Short mmCIF file of C-alpha atoms in Angstrom, two decimals:
data_model
loop_
_atom_site.label_atom_id
_atom_site.label_comp_id
_atom_site.label_asym_id
_atom_site.label_seq_id
_atom_site.Cartn_x
_atom_site.Cartn_y
_atom_site.Cartn_z
CA UNK S 370 121.44 74.87 105.02
CA UNK S 371 119.97 76.19 108.26
CA UNK S 372 121.93 78.81 110.17
CA UNK S 373 122.06 76.55 113.23
CA UNK S 374 123.86 73.88 111.15
CA UNK S 375 126.36 76.46 109.92
CA UNK S 376 126.93 77.61 113.48
CA UNK S 377 127.62 74.04 114.62
CA UNK S 378 129.85 73.16 111.65
CA UNK S 379 131.97 76.26 112.22
CA UNK S 380 131.86 75.86 116.03
CA UNK S 381 130.87 79.49 115.93
CA UNK S 382 129.76 81.94 118.58
CA UNK S 383 127.10 84.58 118.16
CA UNK S 384 127.97 87.97 119.62
CA UNK S 385 124.83 89.65 121.00
CA UNK S 386 122.51 90.48 118.19
CA UNK S 387 120.13 89.10 115.66
CA UNK S 388 120.17 85.31 115.30
CA UNK S 389 117.49 83.20 113.65
CA UNK S 390 118.59 79.56 113.86
CA UNK S 391 116.05 78.53 111.21
CA UNK S 392 117.27 81.00 108.58
CA UNK S 393 118.08 79.24 105.30
CA UNK S 394 121.46 79.97 103.73
CA UNK S 395 122.12 78.44 100.30
CA UNK S 396 125.30 80.12 99.16
CA UNK S 397 128.66 80.96 100.70
CA UNK S 398 131.42 83.33 99.66
CA UNK S 399 134.76 84.21 101.15
CA UNK S 400 137.32 86.93 100.57
CA UNK S 401 139.24 89.62 102.39
CA UNK S 402 138.78 91.85 99.38
CA UNK S 403 135.46 93.60 99.73
CA UNK S 404 135.33 94.56 96.05
CA UNK S 405 135.31 90.85 95.21
CA UNK S 406 132.37 90.31 97.52
CA UNK S 407 130.56 93.24 95.92
CA UNK S 408 131.29 91.79 92.49
CA UNK S 409 130.21 88.19 93.00
CA UNK S 410 128.54 87.86 96.42
CA UNK S 411 124.94 86.72 96.11
CA UNK S 412 121.97 88.20 97.96
CA UNK S 413 121.10 86.13 101.03
CA UNK S 414 124.49 84.39 101.24
CA UNK S 415 126.98 84.01 104.08
CA UNK S 416 130.31 85.84 103.90
CA UNK S 417 133.38 84.36 105.58
CA UNK S 418 136.26 86.77 106.08
CA UNK S 419 139.25 87.46 108.26
CA UNK S 420 139.10 91.16 107.46
CA UNK S 421 138.01 93.08 110.50
CA UNK S 422 136.60 96.57 110.07
CA UNK S 423 133.31 98.40 109.65
CA UNK S 424 133.53 98.15 105.84
CA UNK S 425 132.82 94.42 106.07
CA UNK S 426 129.41 95.25 107.56
CA UNK S 427 128.83 98.01 104.99
CA UNK S 428 129.76 95.61 102.20
CA UNK S 429 127.37 92.96 103.52
CA UNK S 430 124.66 95.59 103.81
CA UNK S 431 124.86 96.99 100.29
CA UNK S 432 125.31 93.52 98.77
CA UNK S 433 122.30 92.08 100.68
CA UNK S 434 124.45 89.49 102.46
CA UNK S 435 122.54 88.26 105.50
CA UNK S 436 125.25 86.56 107.58
CA UNK S 437 128.90 87.49 108.17
CA UNK S 438 131.26 85.04 109.86
CA UNK S 439 134.56 86.43 111.11
CA UNK S 440 137.08 83.58 111.09
CA UNK S 441 140.58 83.13 112.62
CA UNK S 442 139.21 84.01 116.07
CA UNK S 443 138.68 87.68 115.23
CA UNK S 444 136.14 89.52 117.35
CA UNK S 445 134.17 92.47 115.92
CA UNK S 446 134.01 95.65 117.97
CA UNK S 447 130.84 97.11 119.43
CA UNK S 448 130.42 99.61 116.62
CA UNK S 449 130.38 96.84 114.04
CA UNK S 450 127.89 94.76 116.01
CA UNK S 451 125.62 97.78 116.39
CA UNK S 452 125.77 98.50 112.70
CA UNK S 453 125.04 94.85 111.87
CA UNK S 454 122.03 94.82 114.19
CA UNK S 455 120.72 98.02 112.66
CA UNK S 456 120.94 96.53 109.19
CA UNK S 457 119.53 93.09 110.02
CA UNK S 458 122.83 91.28 109.50
CA UNK S 459 123.75 88.29 111.65
CA UNK S 460 127.33 88.03 112.90
CA UNK S 461 129.11 84.76 113.73
CA UNK S 462 132.67 84.35 114.98
CA UNK S 463 134.76 81.21 114.52
CA UNK S 464 138.24 80.20 115.65
CA UNK S 465 138.78 78.12 112.50
CA UNK S 466 141.01 79.29 109.66
CA UNK S 467 139.47 80.71 106.52
CA UNK S 468 140.46 77.57 104.59
CA UNK S 469 138.99 75.15 107.11
CA UNK S 470 135.75 77.03 107.67
CA UNK S 471 135.08 77.28 103.93
CA UNK S 472 136.10 73.64 103.47
CA UNK S 473 133.78 72.38 106.18
CA UNK S 474 130.78 74.27 104.80
CA UNK S 475 131.52 73.20 101.23
CA UNK S 476 131.90 69.56 102.27
CA UNK S 477 128.53 69.76 104.01
CA UNK S 478 126.86 70.91 100.81
CA UNK S 479 126.85 74.71 100.96
CA UNK S 480 127.02 76.05 97.40
CA UNK S 481 129.69 78.48 96.27
CA UNK S 482 129.23 81.79 94.51
CA UNK S 483 130.42 80.92 91.07
CA UNK S 484 133.41 82.87 89.76
CA UNK S 485 131.88 82.77 86.28
CA UNK S 486 129.20 85.15 87.50
CA UNK S 487 131.77 87.91 87.90
CA UNK S 488 131.63 88.82 84.24
CA UNK S 489 127.90 88.50 83.88
CA UNK C 179 90.82 110.10 110.76
CA UNK C 180 87.73 112.07 111.76
CA UNK C 181 84.41 110.41 112.31
CA UNK C 182 82.75 111.62 109.13
CA UNK C 183 85.56 110.33 107.00
CA UNK C 184 85.43 106.89 108.63
CA UNK C 185 81.70 106.69 108.08
CA UNK C 186 81.97 107.65 104.47
CA UNK C 187 84.79 105.15 103.92
CA UNK C 188 82.65 102.37 105.41
CA UNK C 189 79.72 103.43 103.24
CA UNK C 190 81.97 103.47 100.24
CA UNK C 191 83.16 99.95 101.05
CA UNK C 192 79.63 98.59 101.43
CA UNK C 193 78.94 99.81 97.91
CA UNK C 194 82.20 98.44 96.52
CA UNK C 195 82.24 95.07 98.27
CA UNK C 196 80.09 92.18 97.15
CA UNK C 197 78.21 89.56 99.11
CA UNK C 198 80.67 86.93 97.83
CA UNK C 199 83.58 88.86 99.38
CA UNK C 200 82.37 88.28 102.93
CA UNK C 201 79.99 85.28 102.83
CA UNK C 202 80.91 81.92 104.27
CA UNK C 203 81.61 79.34 101.56
CA UNK C 204 82.02 75.61 102.42
CA UNK C 205 78.83 75.61 104.41
CA UNK C 206 77.01 72.71 105.97
CA UNK C 207 73.77 71.75 104.23
CA UNK C 208 71.10 69.16 104.98
CA UNK C 209 68.85 67.01 102.85
CA UNK C 210 65.04 67.54 103.04
CA UNK C 211 64.45 63.85 103.83
CA UNK C 212 66.69 63.85 106.91
CA UNK C 213 65.02 63.93 110.32
CA UNK C 214 64.89 67.09 112.37
CA UNK C 215 66.71 65.18 115.15
CA UNK C 216 69.77 64.78 112.95
CA UNK C 217 70.20 68.57 113.04
CA UNK C 218 71.40 68.39 116.63
CA UNK C 219 74.93 67.35 115.69
CA UNK C 220 75.31 69.84 112.87
CA UNK C 221 74.03 72.81 114.88
CA UNK C 222 76.17 71.88 117.86
CA UNK C 223 79.42 71.02 116.09
CA UNK C 224 79.40 73.88 113.63
CA UNK C 225 77.98 76.33 116.19
CA UNK C 226 75.54 77.70 113.68
CA UNK C 227 71.94 78.76 114.07
CA UNK C 228 70.54 77.77 110.70
CA UNK C 229 71.20 75.35 107.88
CA UNK C 230 70.22 75.57 104.20
CA UNK C 231 68.24 72.60 102.91
CA UNK C 232 69.47 71.38 99.55
CA UNK C 233 67.98 68.83 97.16
CA UNK C 234 70.02 67.91 94.07
CA UNK C 235 72.15 71.04 94.35
CA UNK C 236 69.01 73.15 94.50
CA UNK C 237 68.20 75.27 97.51
CA UNK C 238 64.73 74.26 98.69
CA UNK C 239 64.50 75.74 102.18
CA UNK C 240 66.23 76.77 105.33
CA UNK C 241 65.87 75.29 108.79
CA UNK C 242 66.89 77.19 111.91
CA UNK C 243 67.58 76.44 115.54
CA UNK C 244 64.13 77.90 116.36
CA UNK C 245 62.47 75.29 114.13
CA UNK C 246 64.54 72.63 115.87
CA UNK C 247 63.52 73.82 119.37
CA UNK C 248 59.88 73.94 118.31
CA UNK C 249 60.06 70.29 117.27
CA UNK C 250 61.61 69.31 120.60
CA UNK C 251 58.80 71.10 122.44
CA UNK C 252 56.26 69.22 120.37
CA UNK C 253 58.21 65.96 120.85
CA UNK C 254 58.41 65.67 117.10
CA UNK C 255 62.12 65.30 116.40
CA UNK C 256 61.56 62.39 114.04
CA UNK C 257 59.68 64.66 111.65
CA UNK C 258 61.30 65.20 108.27
CA UNK C 259 63.14 68.45 107.69
CA UNK C 260 61.08 69.18 104.56
CA UNK C 261 57.91 69.37 106.69
CA UNK C 262 59.36 71.81 109.22
CA UNK C 263 61.66 74.00 107.15
CA UNK C 264 60.94 77.49 105.93
CA UNK C 265 60.26 77.42 102.23
CA UNK C 266 59.46 81.08 101.73
CA UNK C 267 63.04 81.83 100.87
CA UNK C 268 64.65 85.19 100.69
CA UNK C 269 68.02 84.88 99.05
CA UNK C 270 70.82 87.17 97.96
CA UNK C 271 72.87 86.92 94.79
CA UNK C 272 76.62 86.50 95.24
CA UNK C 273 77.40 89.52 93.08
CA UNK C 274 75.10 91.90 94.93
CA UNK C 275 76.71 94.77 96.83
CA UNK C 276 76.91 94.65 100.60
CA UNK C 277 74.77 97.74 101.01
CA UNK C 278 71.89 95.82 99.43
CA UNK C 279 72.48 92.94 101.86
CA UNK C 280 72.39 95.34 104.81
CA UNK C 281 69.01 96.69 103.63
CA UNK C 282 67.66 93.13 103.36
CA UNK C 283 68.73 92.35 106.93
CA UNK C 284 66.92 95.49 108.12
CA UNK C 285 63.83 94.72 106.06
CA UNK C 286 63.36 91.10 107.15
CA UNK C 287 65.09 90.94 110.52
CA UNK C 288 66.51 87.50 109.61
CA UNK C 289 69.74 86.21 111.11
CA UNK C 290 71.08 84.90 107.81
CA UNK C 291 70.48 84.76 104.09
CA UNK C 292 71.43 81.93 101.75
CA UNK C 293 73.53 83.20 98.85
CA UNK C 294 72.94 81.83 95.36
CA UNK C 295 74.71 82.40 92.08
CA UNK C 296 72.82 84.54 89.60
CA UNK C 297 73.68 82.22 86.72
CA UNK C 298 72.47 78.79 87.82
CA UNK C 299 70.69 79.67 91.09
CA UNK C 300 72.84 77.17 92.96
CA UNK C 301 73.63 77.71 96.62
CA UNK C 302 77.16 79.13 96.97
CA UNK C 303 77.26 80.39 100.54
CA UNK C 304 75.52 81.92 103.49
CA UNK C 305 75.81 85.40 104.94
CA UNK C 306 75.16 86.75 108.45
CA UNK C 307 75.38 90.25 109.89
CA UNK C 308 78.65 89.38 111.61
CA UNK C 309 80.14 88.23 108.27
CA UNK C 310 79.44 91.71 106.92
CA UNK C 311 80.95 93.40 109.97
CA UNK C 312 84.06 91.22 109.88
CA UNK C 313 84.48 91.65 106.12
CA UNK C 314 84.24 95.43 106.26
CA UNK C 315 86.64 95.67 109.20
CA UNK C 316 89.22 93.47 107.48
CA UNK C 317 88.93 95.50 104.33
CA UNK C 318 89.30 98.75 106.27
CA UNK C 319 92.49 97.43 107.81
CA UNK C 320 93.94 96.49 104.42
CA UNK C 321 92.98 99.83 102.93
CA UNK C 322 94.67 101.61 105.83
CA UNK C 323 97.91 99.61 105.45
CA UNK C 324 98.04 100.15 101.70
CA UNK C 325 97.54 103.86 102.24
CA UNK C 326 100.39 103.96 104.77
CA UNK C 327 102.77 102.18 102.40
CA UNK C 328 101.65 104.12 99.35
CA UNK C 329 102.45 107.38 101.04
CA UNK C 330 106.16 106.59 100.75
CA UNK C 331 106.24 105.03 97.32
CA UNK C 332 108.07 107.02 94.71
CA UNK C 333 105.58 106.00 92.04
CA UNK C 334 102.86 107.65 94.10
CA UNK C 335 104.81 110.89 94.20
CA UNK C 336 105.56 110.72 90.48
CA UNK C 337 101.93 110.03 89.63
CA UNK C 338 100.40 112.67 91.84
CA UNK C 339 102.67 115.63 91.32
CA UNK C 340 101.75 117.74 88.33
CA UNK C 341 104.84 118.92 86.48
CA UNK C 342 106.59 118.32 83.19
CA UNK C 343 109.56 116.81 84.96
CA UNK C 344 109.67 115.35 88.44
CA UNK C 345 112.69 114.00 90.26
CA UNK C 346 113.66 113.35 93.84
CA UNK C 347 117.12 114.52 94.83
CA UNK C 348 119.19 113.04 97.64
CA UNK C 349 122.45 114.67 98.60
CA UNK C 350 125.24 113.03 100.60
CA UNK C 351 128.51 114.63 101.69
CA UNK C 352 131.59 112.43 101.86
CA UNK C 353 134.59 113.16 104.06
CA UNK C 354 138.00 112.46 102.54
CA UNK C 355 140.31 109.93 104.28
CA UNK C 356 137.75 109.09 106.97
CA UNK C 357 137.23 105.36 106.63
CA UNK C 358 135.02 105.07 109.69
CA UNK C 359 132.35 107.05 107.89
CA UNK C 360 132.90 105.53 104.46
CA UNK C 361 129.77 103.69 103.37
CA UNK C 362 127.32 105.97 105.16
CA UNK C 363 126.16 107.56 101.90
CA UNK C 364 125.69 104.19 100.17
CA UNK C 365 123.83 102.64 103.10
CA UNK C 366 121.73 105.78 103.48
CA UNK C 367 120.82 105.73 99.80
CA UNK C 368 120.03 102.03 100.02
CA UNK C 369 117.56 102.58 102.85
CA UNK C 370 116.00 105.51 101.03
CA UNK C 371 115.49 103.71 97.72
CA UNK C 372 114.14 100.64 99.46
CA UNK C 373 111.68 102.72 101.41
CA UNK C 374 110.52 104.37 98.20
CA UNK C 375 109.45 100.99 96.90
CA UNK C 376 112.11 100.19 94.31
CA UNK C 377 112.82 96.54 93.58
CA UNK C 378 115.53 94.83 95.70
CA UNK C 379 117.66 94.17 92.59
CA UNK C 380 117.65 97.84 91.58
CA UNK C 381 118.37 98.92 95.14
CA UNK C 382 121.26 96.47 95.32
CA UNK C 383 122.83 97.65 92.06
CA UNK C 384 122.48 101.31 93.03
CA UNK C 385 123.95 100.81 96.49
CA UNK C 386 126.89 98.60 95.43
CA UNK C 387 127.96 101.03 92.69
CA UNK C 388 127.50 104.00 95.01
CA UNK C 389 129.50 102.27 97.71
CA UNK C 390 132.48 101.62 95.43
CA UNK C 391 132.45 105.23 94.22
CA UNK C 392 132.13 106.46 97.81
CA UNK C 393 135.15 104.35 98.84
CA UNK C 394 137.11 105.98 95.99
CA UNK C 395 136.19 109.48 97.17
CA UNK C 396 137.25 108.61 100.72
CA UNK C 397 140.45 106.83 99.68
CA UNK C 398 141.82 109.15 97.03
CA UNK C 399 140.37 112.64 97.51
CA UNK C 400 139.94 115.42 100.01
CA UNK C 401 136.21 114.77 100.08
CA UNK C 402 133.25 115.30 97.79
CA UNK C 403 129.57 114.83 97.38
CA UNK C 404 127.13 112.29 96.01
CA UNK C 405 123.88 113.44 94.47
CA UNK C 406 121.24 110.92 93.50
CA UNK C 407 118.33 111.89 91.26
CA UNK C 408 115.43 109.48 91.27
CA UNK C 409 113.30 109.95 88.17
CA UNK C 410 110.31 107.90 86.98
CA UNK C 411 112.46 105.99 84.49
CA UNK C 412 115.97 105.99 85.99
CA UNK C 413 118.28 106.68 88.91
CA UNK C 414 121.08 109.06 88.02
CA UNK C 415 123.89 109.43 90.53
CA UNK C 416 126.55 112.11 90.29
CA UNK C 417 129.81 111.88 92.23
CA UNK C 418 132.07 114.92 92.43
CA UNK C 419 135.18 115.51 94.48
CA UNK C 420 137.73 118.18 95.29
CA UNK C 421 140.60 116.46 93.57
CA UNK C 422 143.34 115.58 92.93
CA UNK C 423 141.87 113.83 89.87
CA UNK C 424 142.83 110.68 87.99
CA UNK C 425 145.96 111.09 85.80
CA UNK C 426 145.00 108.32 83.34
CA UNK C 427 141.28 107.49 83.24
CA UNK C 428 141.71 104.74 80.67
CA UNK C 429 144.26 102.93 82.80
CA UNK C 430 142.09 103.33 85.89
CA UNK C 431 139.27 101.46 84.18
CA UNK C 432 141.43 98.34 83.69
CA UNK C 433 140.44 95.61 86.11
CA UNK C 434 143.20 95.03 88.63
CA UNK C 435 144.97 98.32 88.06
CA UNK C 436 145.33 100.21 91.31
CA UNK C 437 147.25 103.09 92.79
CA UNK C 438 145.81 102.51 96.25
CA UNK C 439 148.11 103.18 99.20
CA UNK C 440 148.68 100.43 101.76
CA UNK C 441 146.12 101.67 104.26
CA UNK C 442 143.32 101.38 101.67
CA UNK C 443 144.35 97.80 100.87
CA UNK C 444 144.38 96.92 104.54
CA UNK C 445 140.74 97.92 104.70
CA UNK C 446 139.80 95.43 101.99
CA UNK C 447 139.78 97.71 98.96
CA UNK C 448 142.29 99.02 96.47
CA UNK C 449 142.52 95.90 94.33
CA UNK C 450 141.65 97.73 91.14
CA UNK C 451 138.06 96.49 91.06
CA UNK C 452 136.22 99.65 92.08
CA UNK C 453 135.60 101.29 88.72
CA UNK C 454 135.00 97.97 86.89
CA UNK C 455 132.46 97.09 89.60
CA UNK C 456 130.68 100.41 89.15
CA UNK C 457 130.49 99.76 85.41
CA UNK C 458 129.20 96.25 86.01
CA UNK C 459 126.32 97.28 88.22
CA UNK C 460 125.11 100.32 86.26
CA UNK C 461 123.63 100.78 82.79
CA UNK C 462 125.64 103.87 81.94
CA UNK C 463 128.82 105.27 83.42
CA UNK C 464 130.61 108.46 82.47
CA UNK C 465 133.93 109.34 84.05
CA UNK C 466 135.82 112.55 83.44
CA UNK C 467 138.74 113.76 85.44
CA UNK C 468 141.26 116.54 85.39
CA UNK C 469 144.16 117.09 87.73
CA UNK C 470 142.97 120.63 88.56
CA UNK C 471 139.24 120.12 88.94
CA UNK C 472 138.98 116.63 90.33
CA UNK C 473 136.81 113.77 89.17
CA UNK C 474 133.25 113.76 87.91
CA UNK C 475 131.49 110.39 87.75
CA UNK C 476 127.97 109.88 86.62
CA UNK C 477 126.06 106.60 86.70
CA UNK C 478 122.62 105.70 85.43
CA UNK C 479 120.47 102.73 86.36
CA UNK C 480 117.37 102.29 84.23
CA UNK C 481 114.03 101.54 85.80
CA UNK C 482 112.29 99.99 82.83
CA UNK C 483 109.90 97.92 84.91
CA UNK C 484 109.42 100.53 87.59
CA UNK C 485 105.93 101.75 86.81
CA UNK C 486 104.54 98.38 85.85
CA UNK C 487 106.55 96.32 88.26
CA UNK C 488 105.10 98.04 91.27
#
């Protein structure tokens, strides 16, 4: 799925920073527990979270997650945006709930990180 | 780069590179029984100054724009190509070195040479002076880029340094209880390993496990340090802290077990996944802890494919 589709489906905004509308995203994951994302997040996926602190960006960075979408209308601070830009991570913000944003993407064909992979 | 070195590099390349590396393939050819007049289109469209004449795959001559002009002057454009072409052919073999081609250009003063294969003498391409120039310049550029990248590759360091044991050591200091800075060591290490040319998968495993351990140092201790040793066959990372130590190491390793205070959980950690995650992403993990001395964690990630997988 192209990033521009994801942006439209989630009715998302892009705070100033890196944004490549043609970027291909195949997998989505969502959690407010960063250890879960580290455990089963896939490289190149999008992370949806309502957690709001710099560790979300650090988690995305070390786990090679390319796009982070903050849901529930949460807005990242300048420090987080700077860190995301430095590490080539795209930030989206959406007013939708976590449940609805995941549901919309899943319904439109975005694949999920499989829980089975956790033990691999 | 000083001038002498550039010259010698170019000379070196002209010895190393072959005619086939720079020649034009897919070239236009004409048949000996075509009229000279039919050359007009080919010369104009392809913007070339000479065309090889081929009969049954065999190179029989070459006809140039000068021959064409001569025919126009003599109002003889209906003449057959075979009567006007040059048949005293000087050719180059595809596997000959460029330096030999350069000498041939100097010797004959021709604008181009047909290139034939040594095996079956079939025409395989054509070479001009500008093909040589372009080829050498492109090659120089590639060589320069490779050199730039190689300079940072760990394998280069390991190969070139003469010692019984070589390792690179990276040291990071971690502040206790400062969550704004948590993750700086892991992201720093990630950048470093990536820059040194390790595979993305290895870099990812090393940085995720380091990040979890770093979060633990920040969340539970008064601070500590992370020391990564990059060796030719493995990455070994040692985490030490100033205490207070883990009362029950066995219990701490159980997935879901956590003693994290509320503020750690609010930040998205403390769900009892840290140590299991570290184990998952490393090949070896050794954890010792004592209440007096603090915790000592050592992880190893093997680089089996490192030397070959470059």
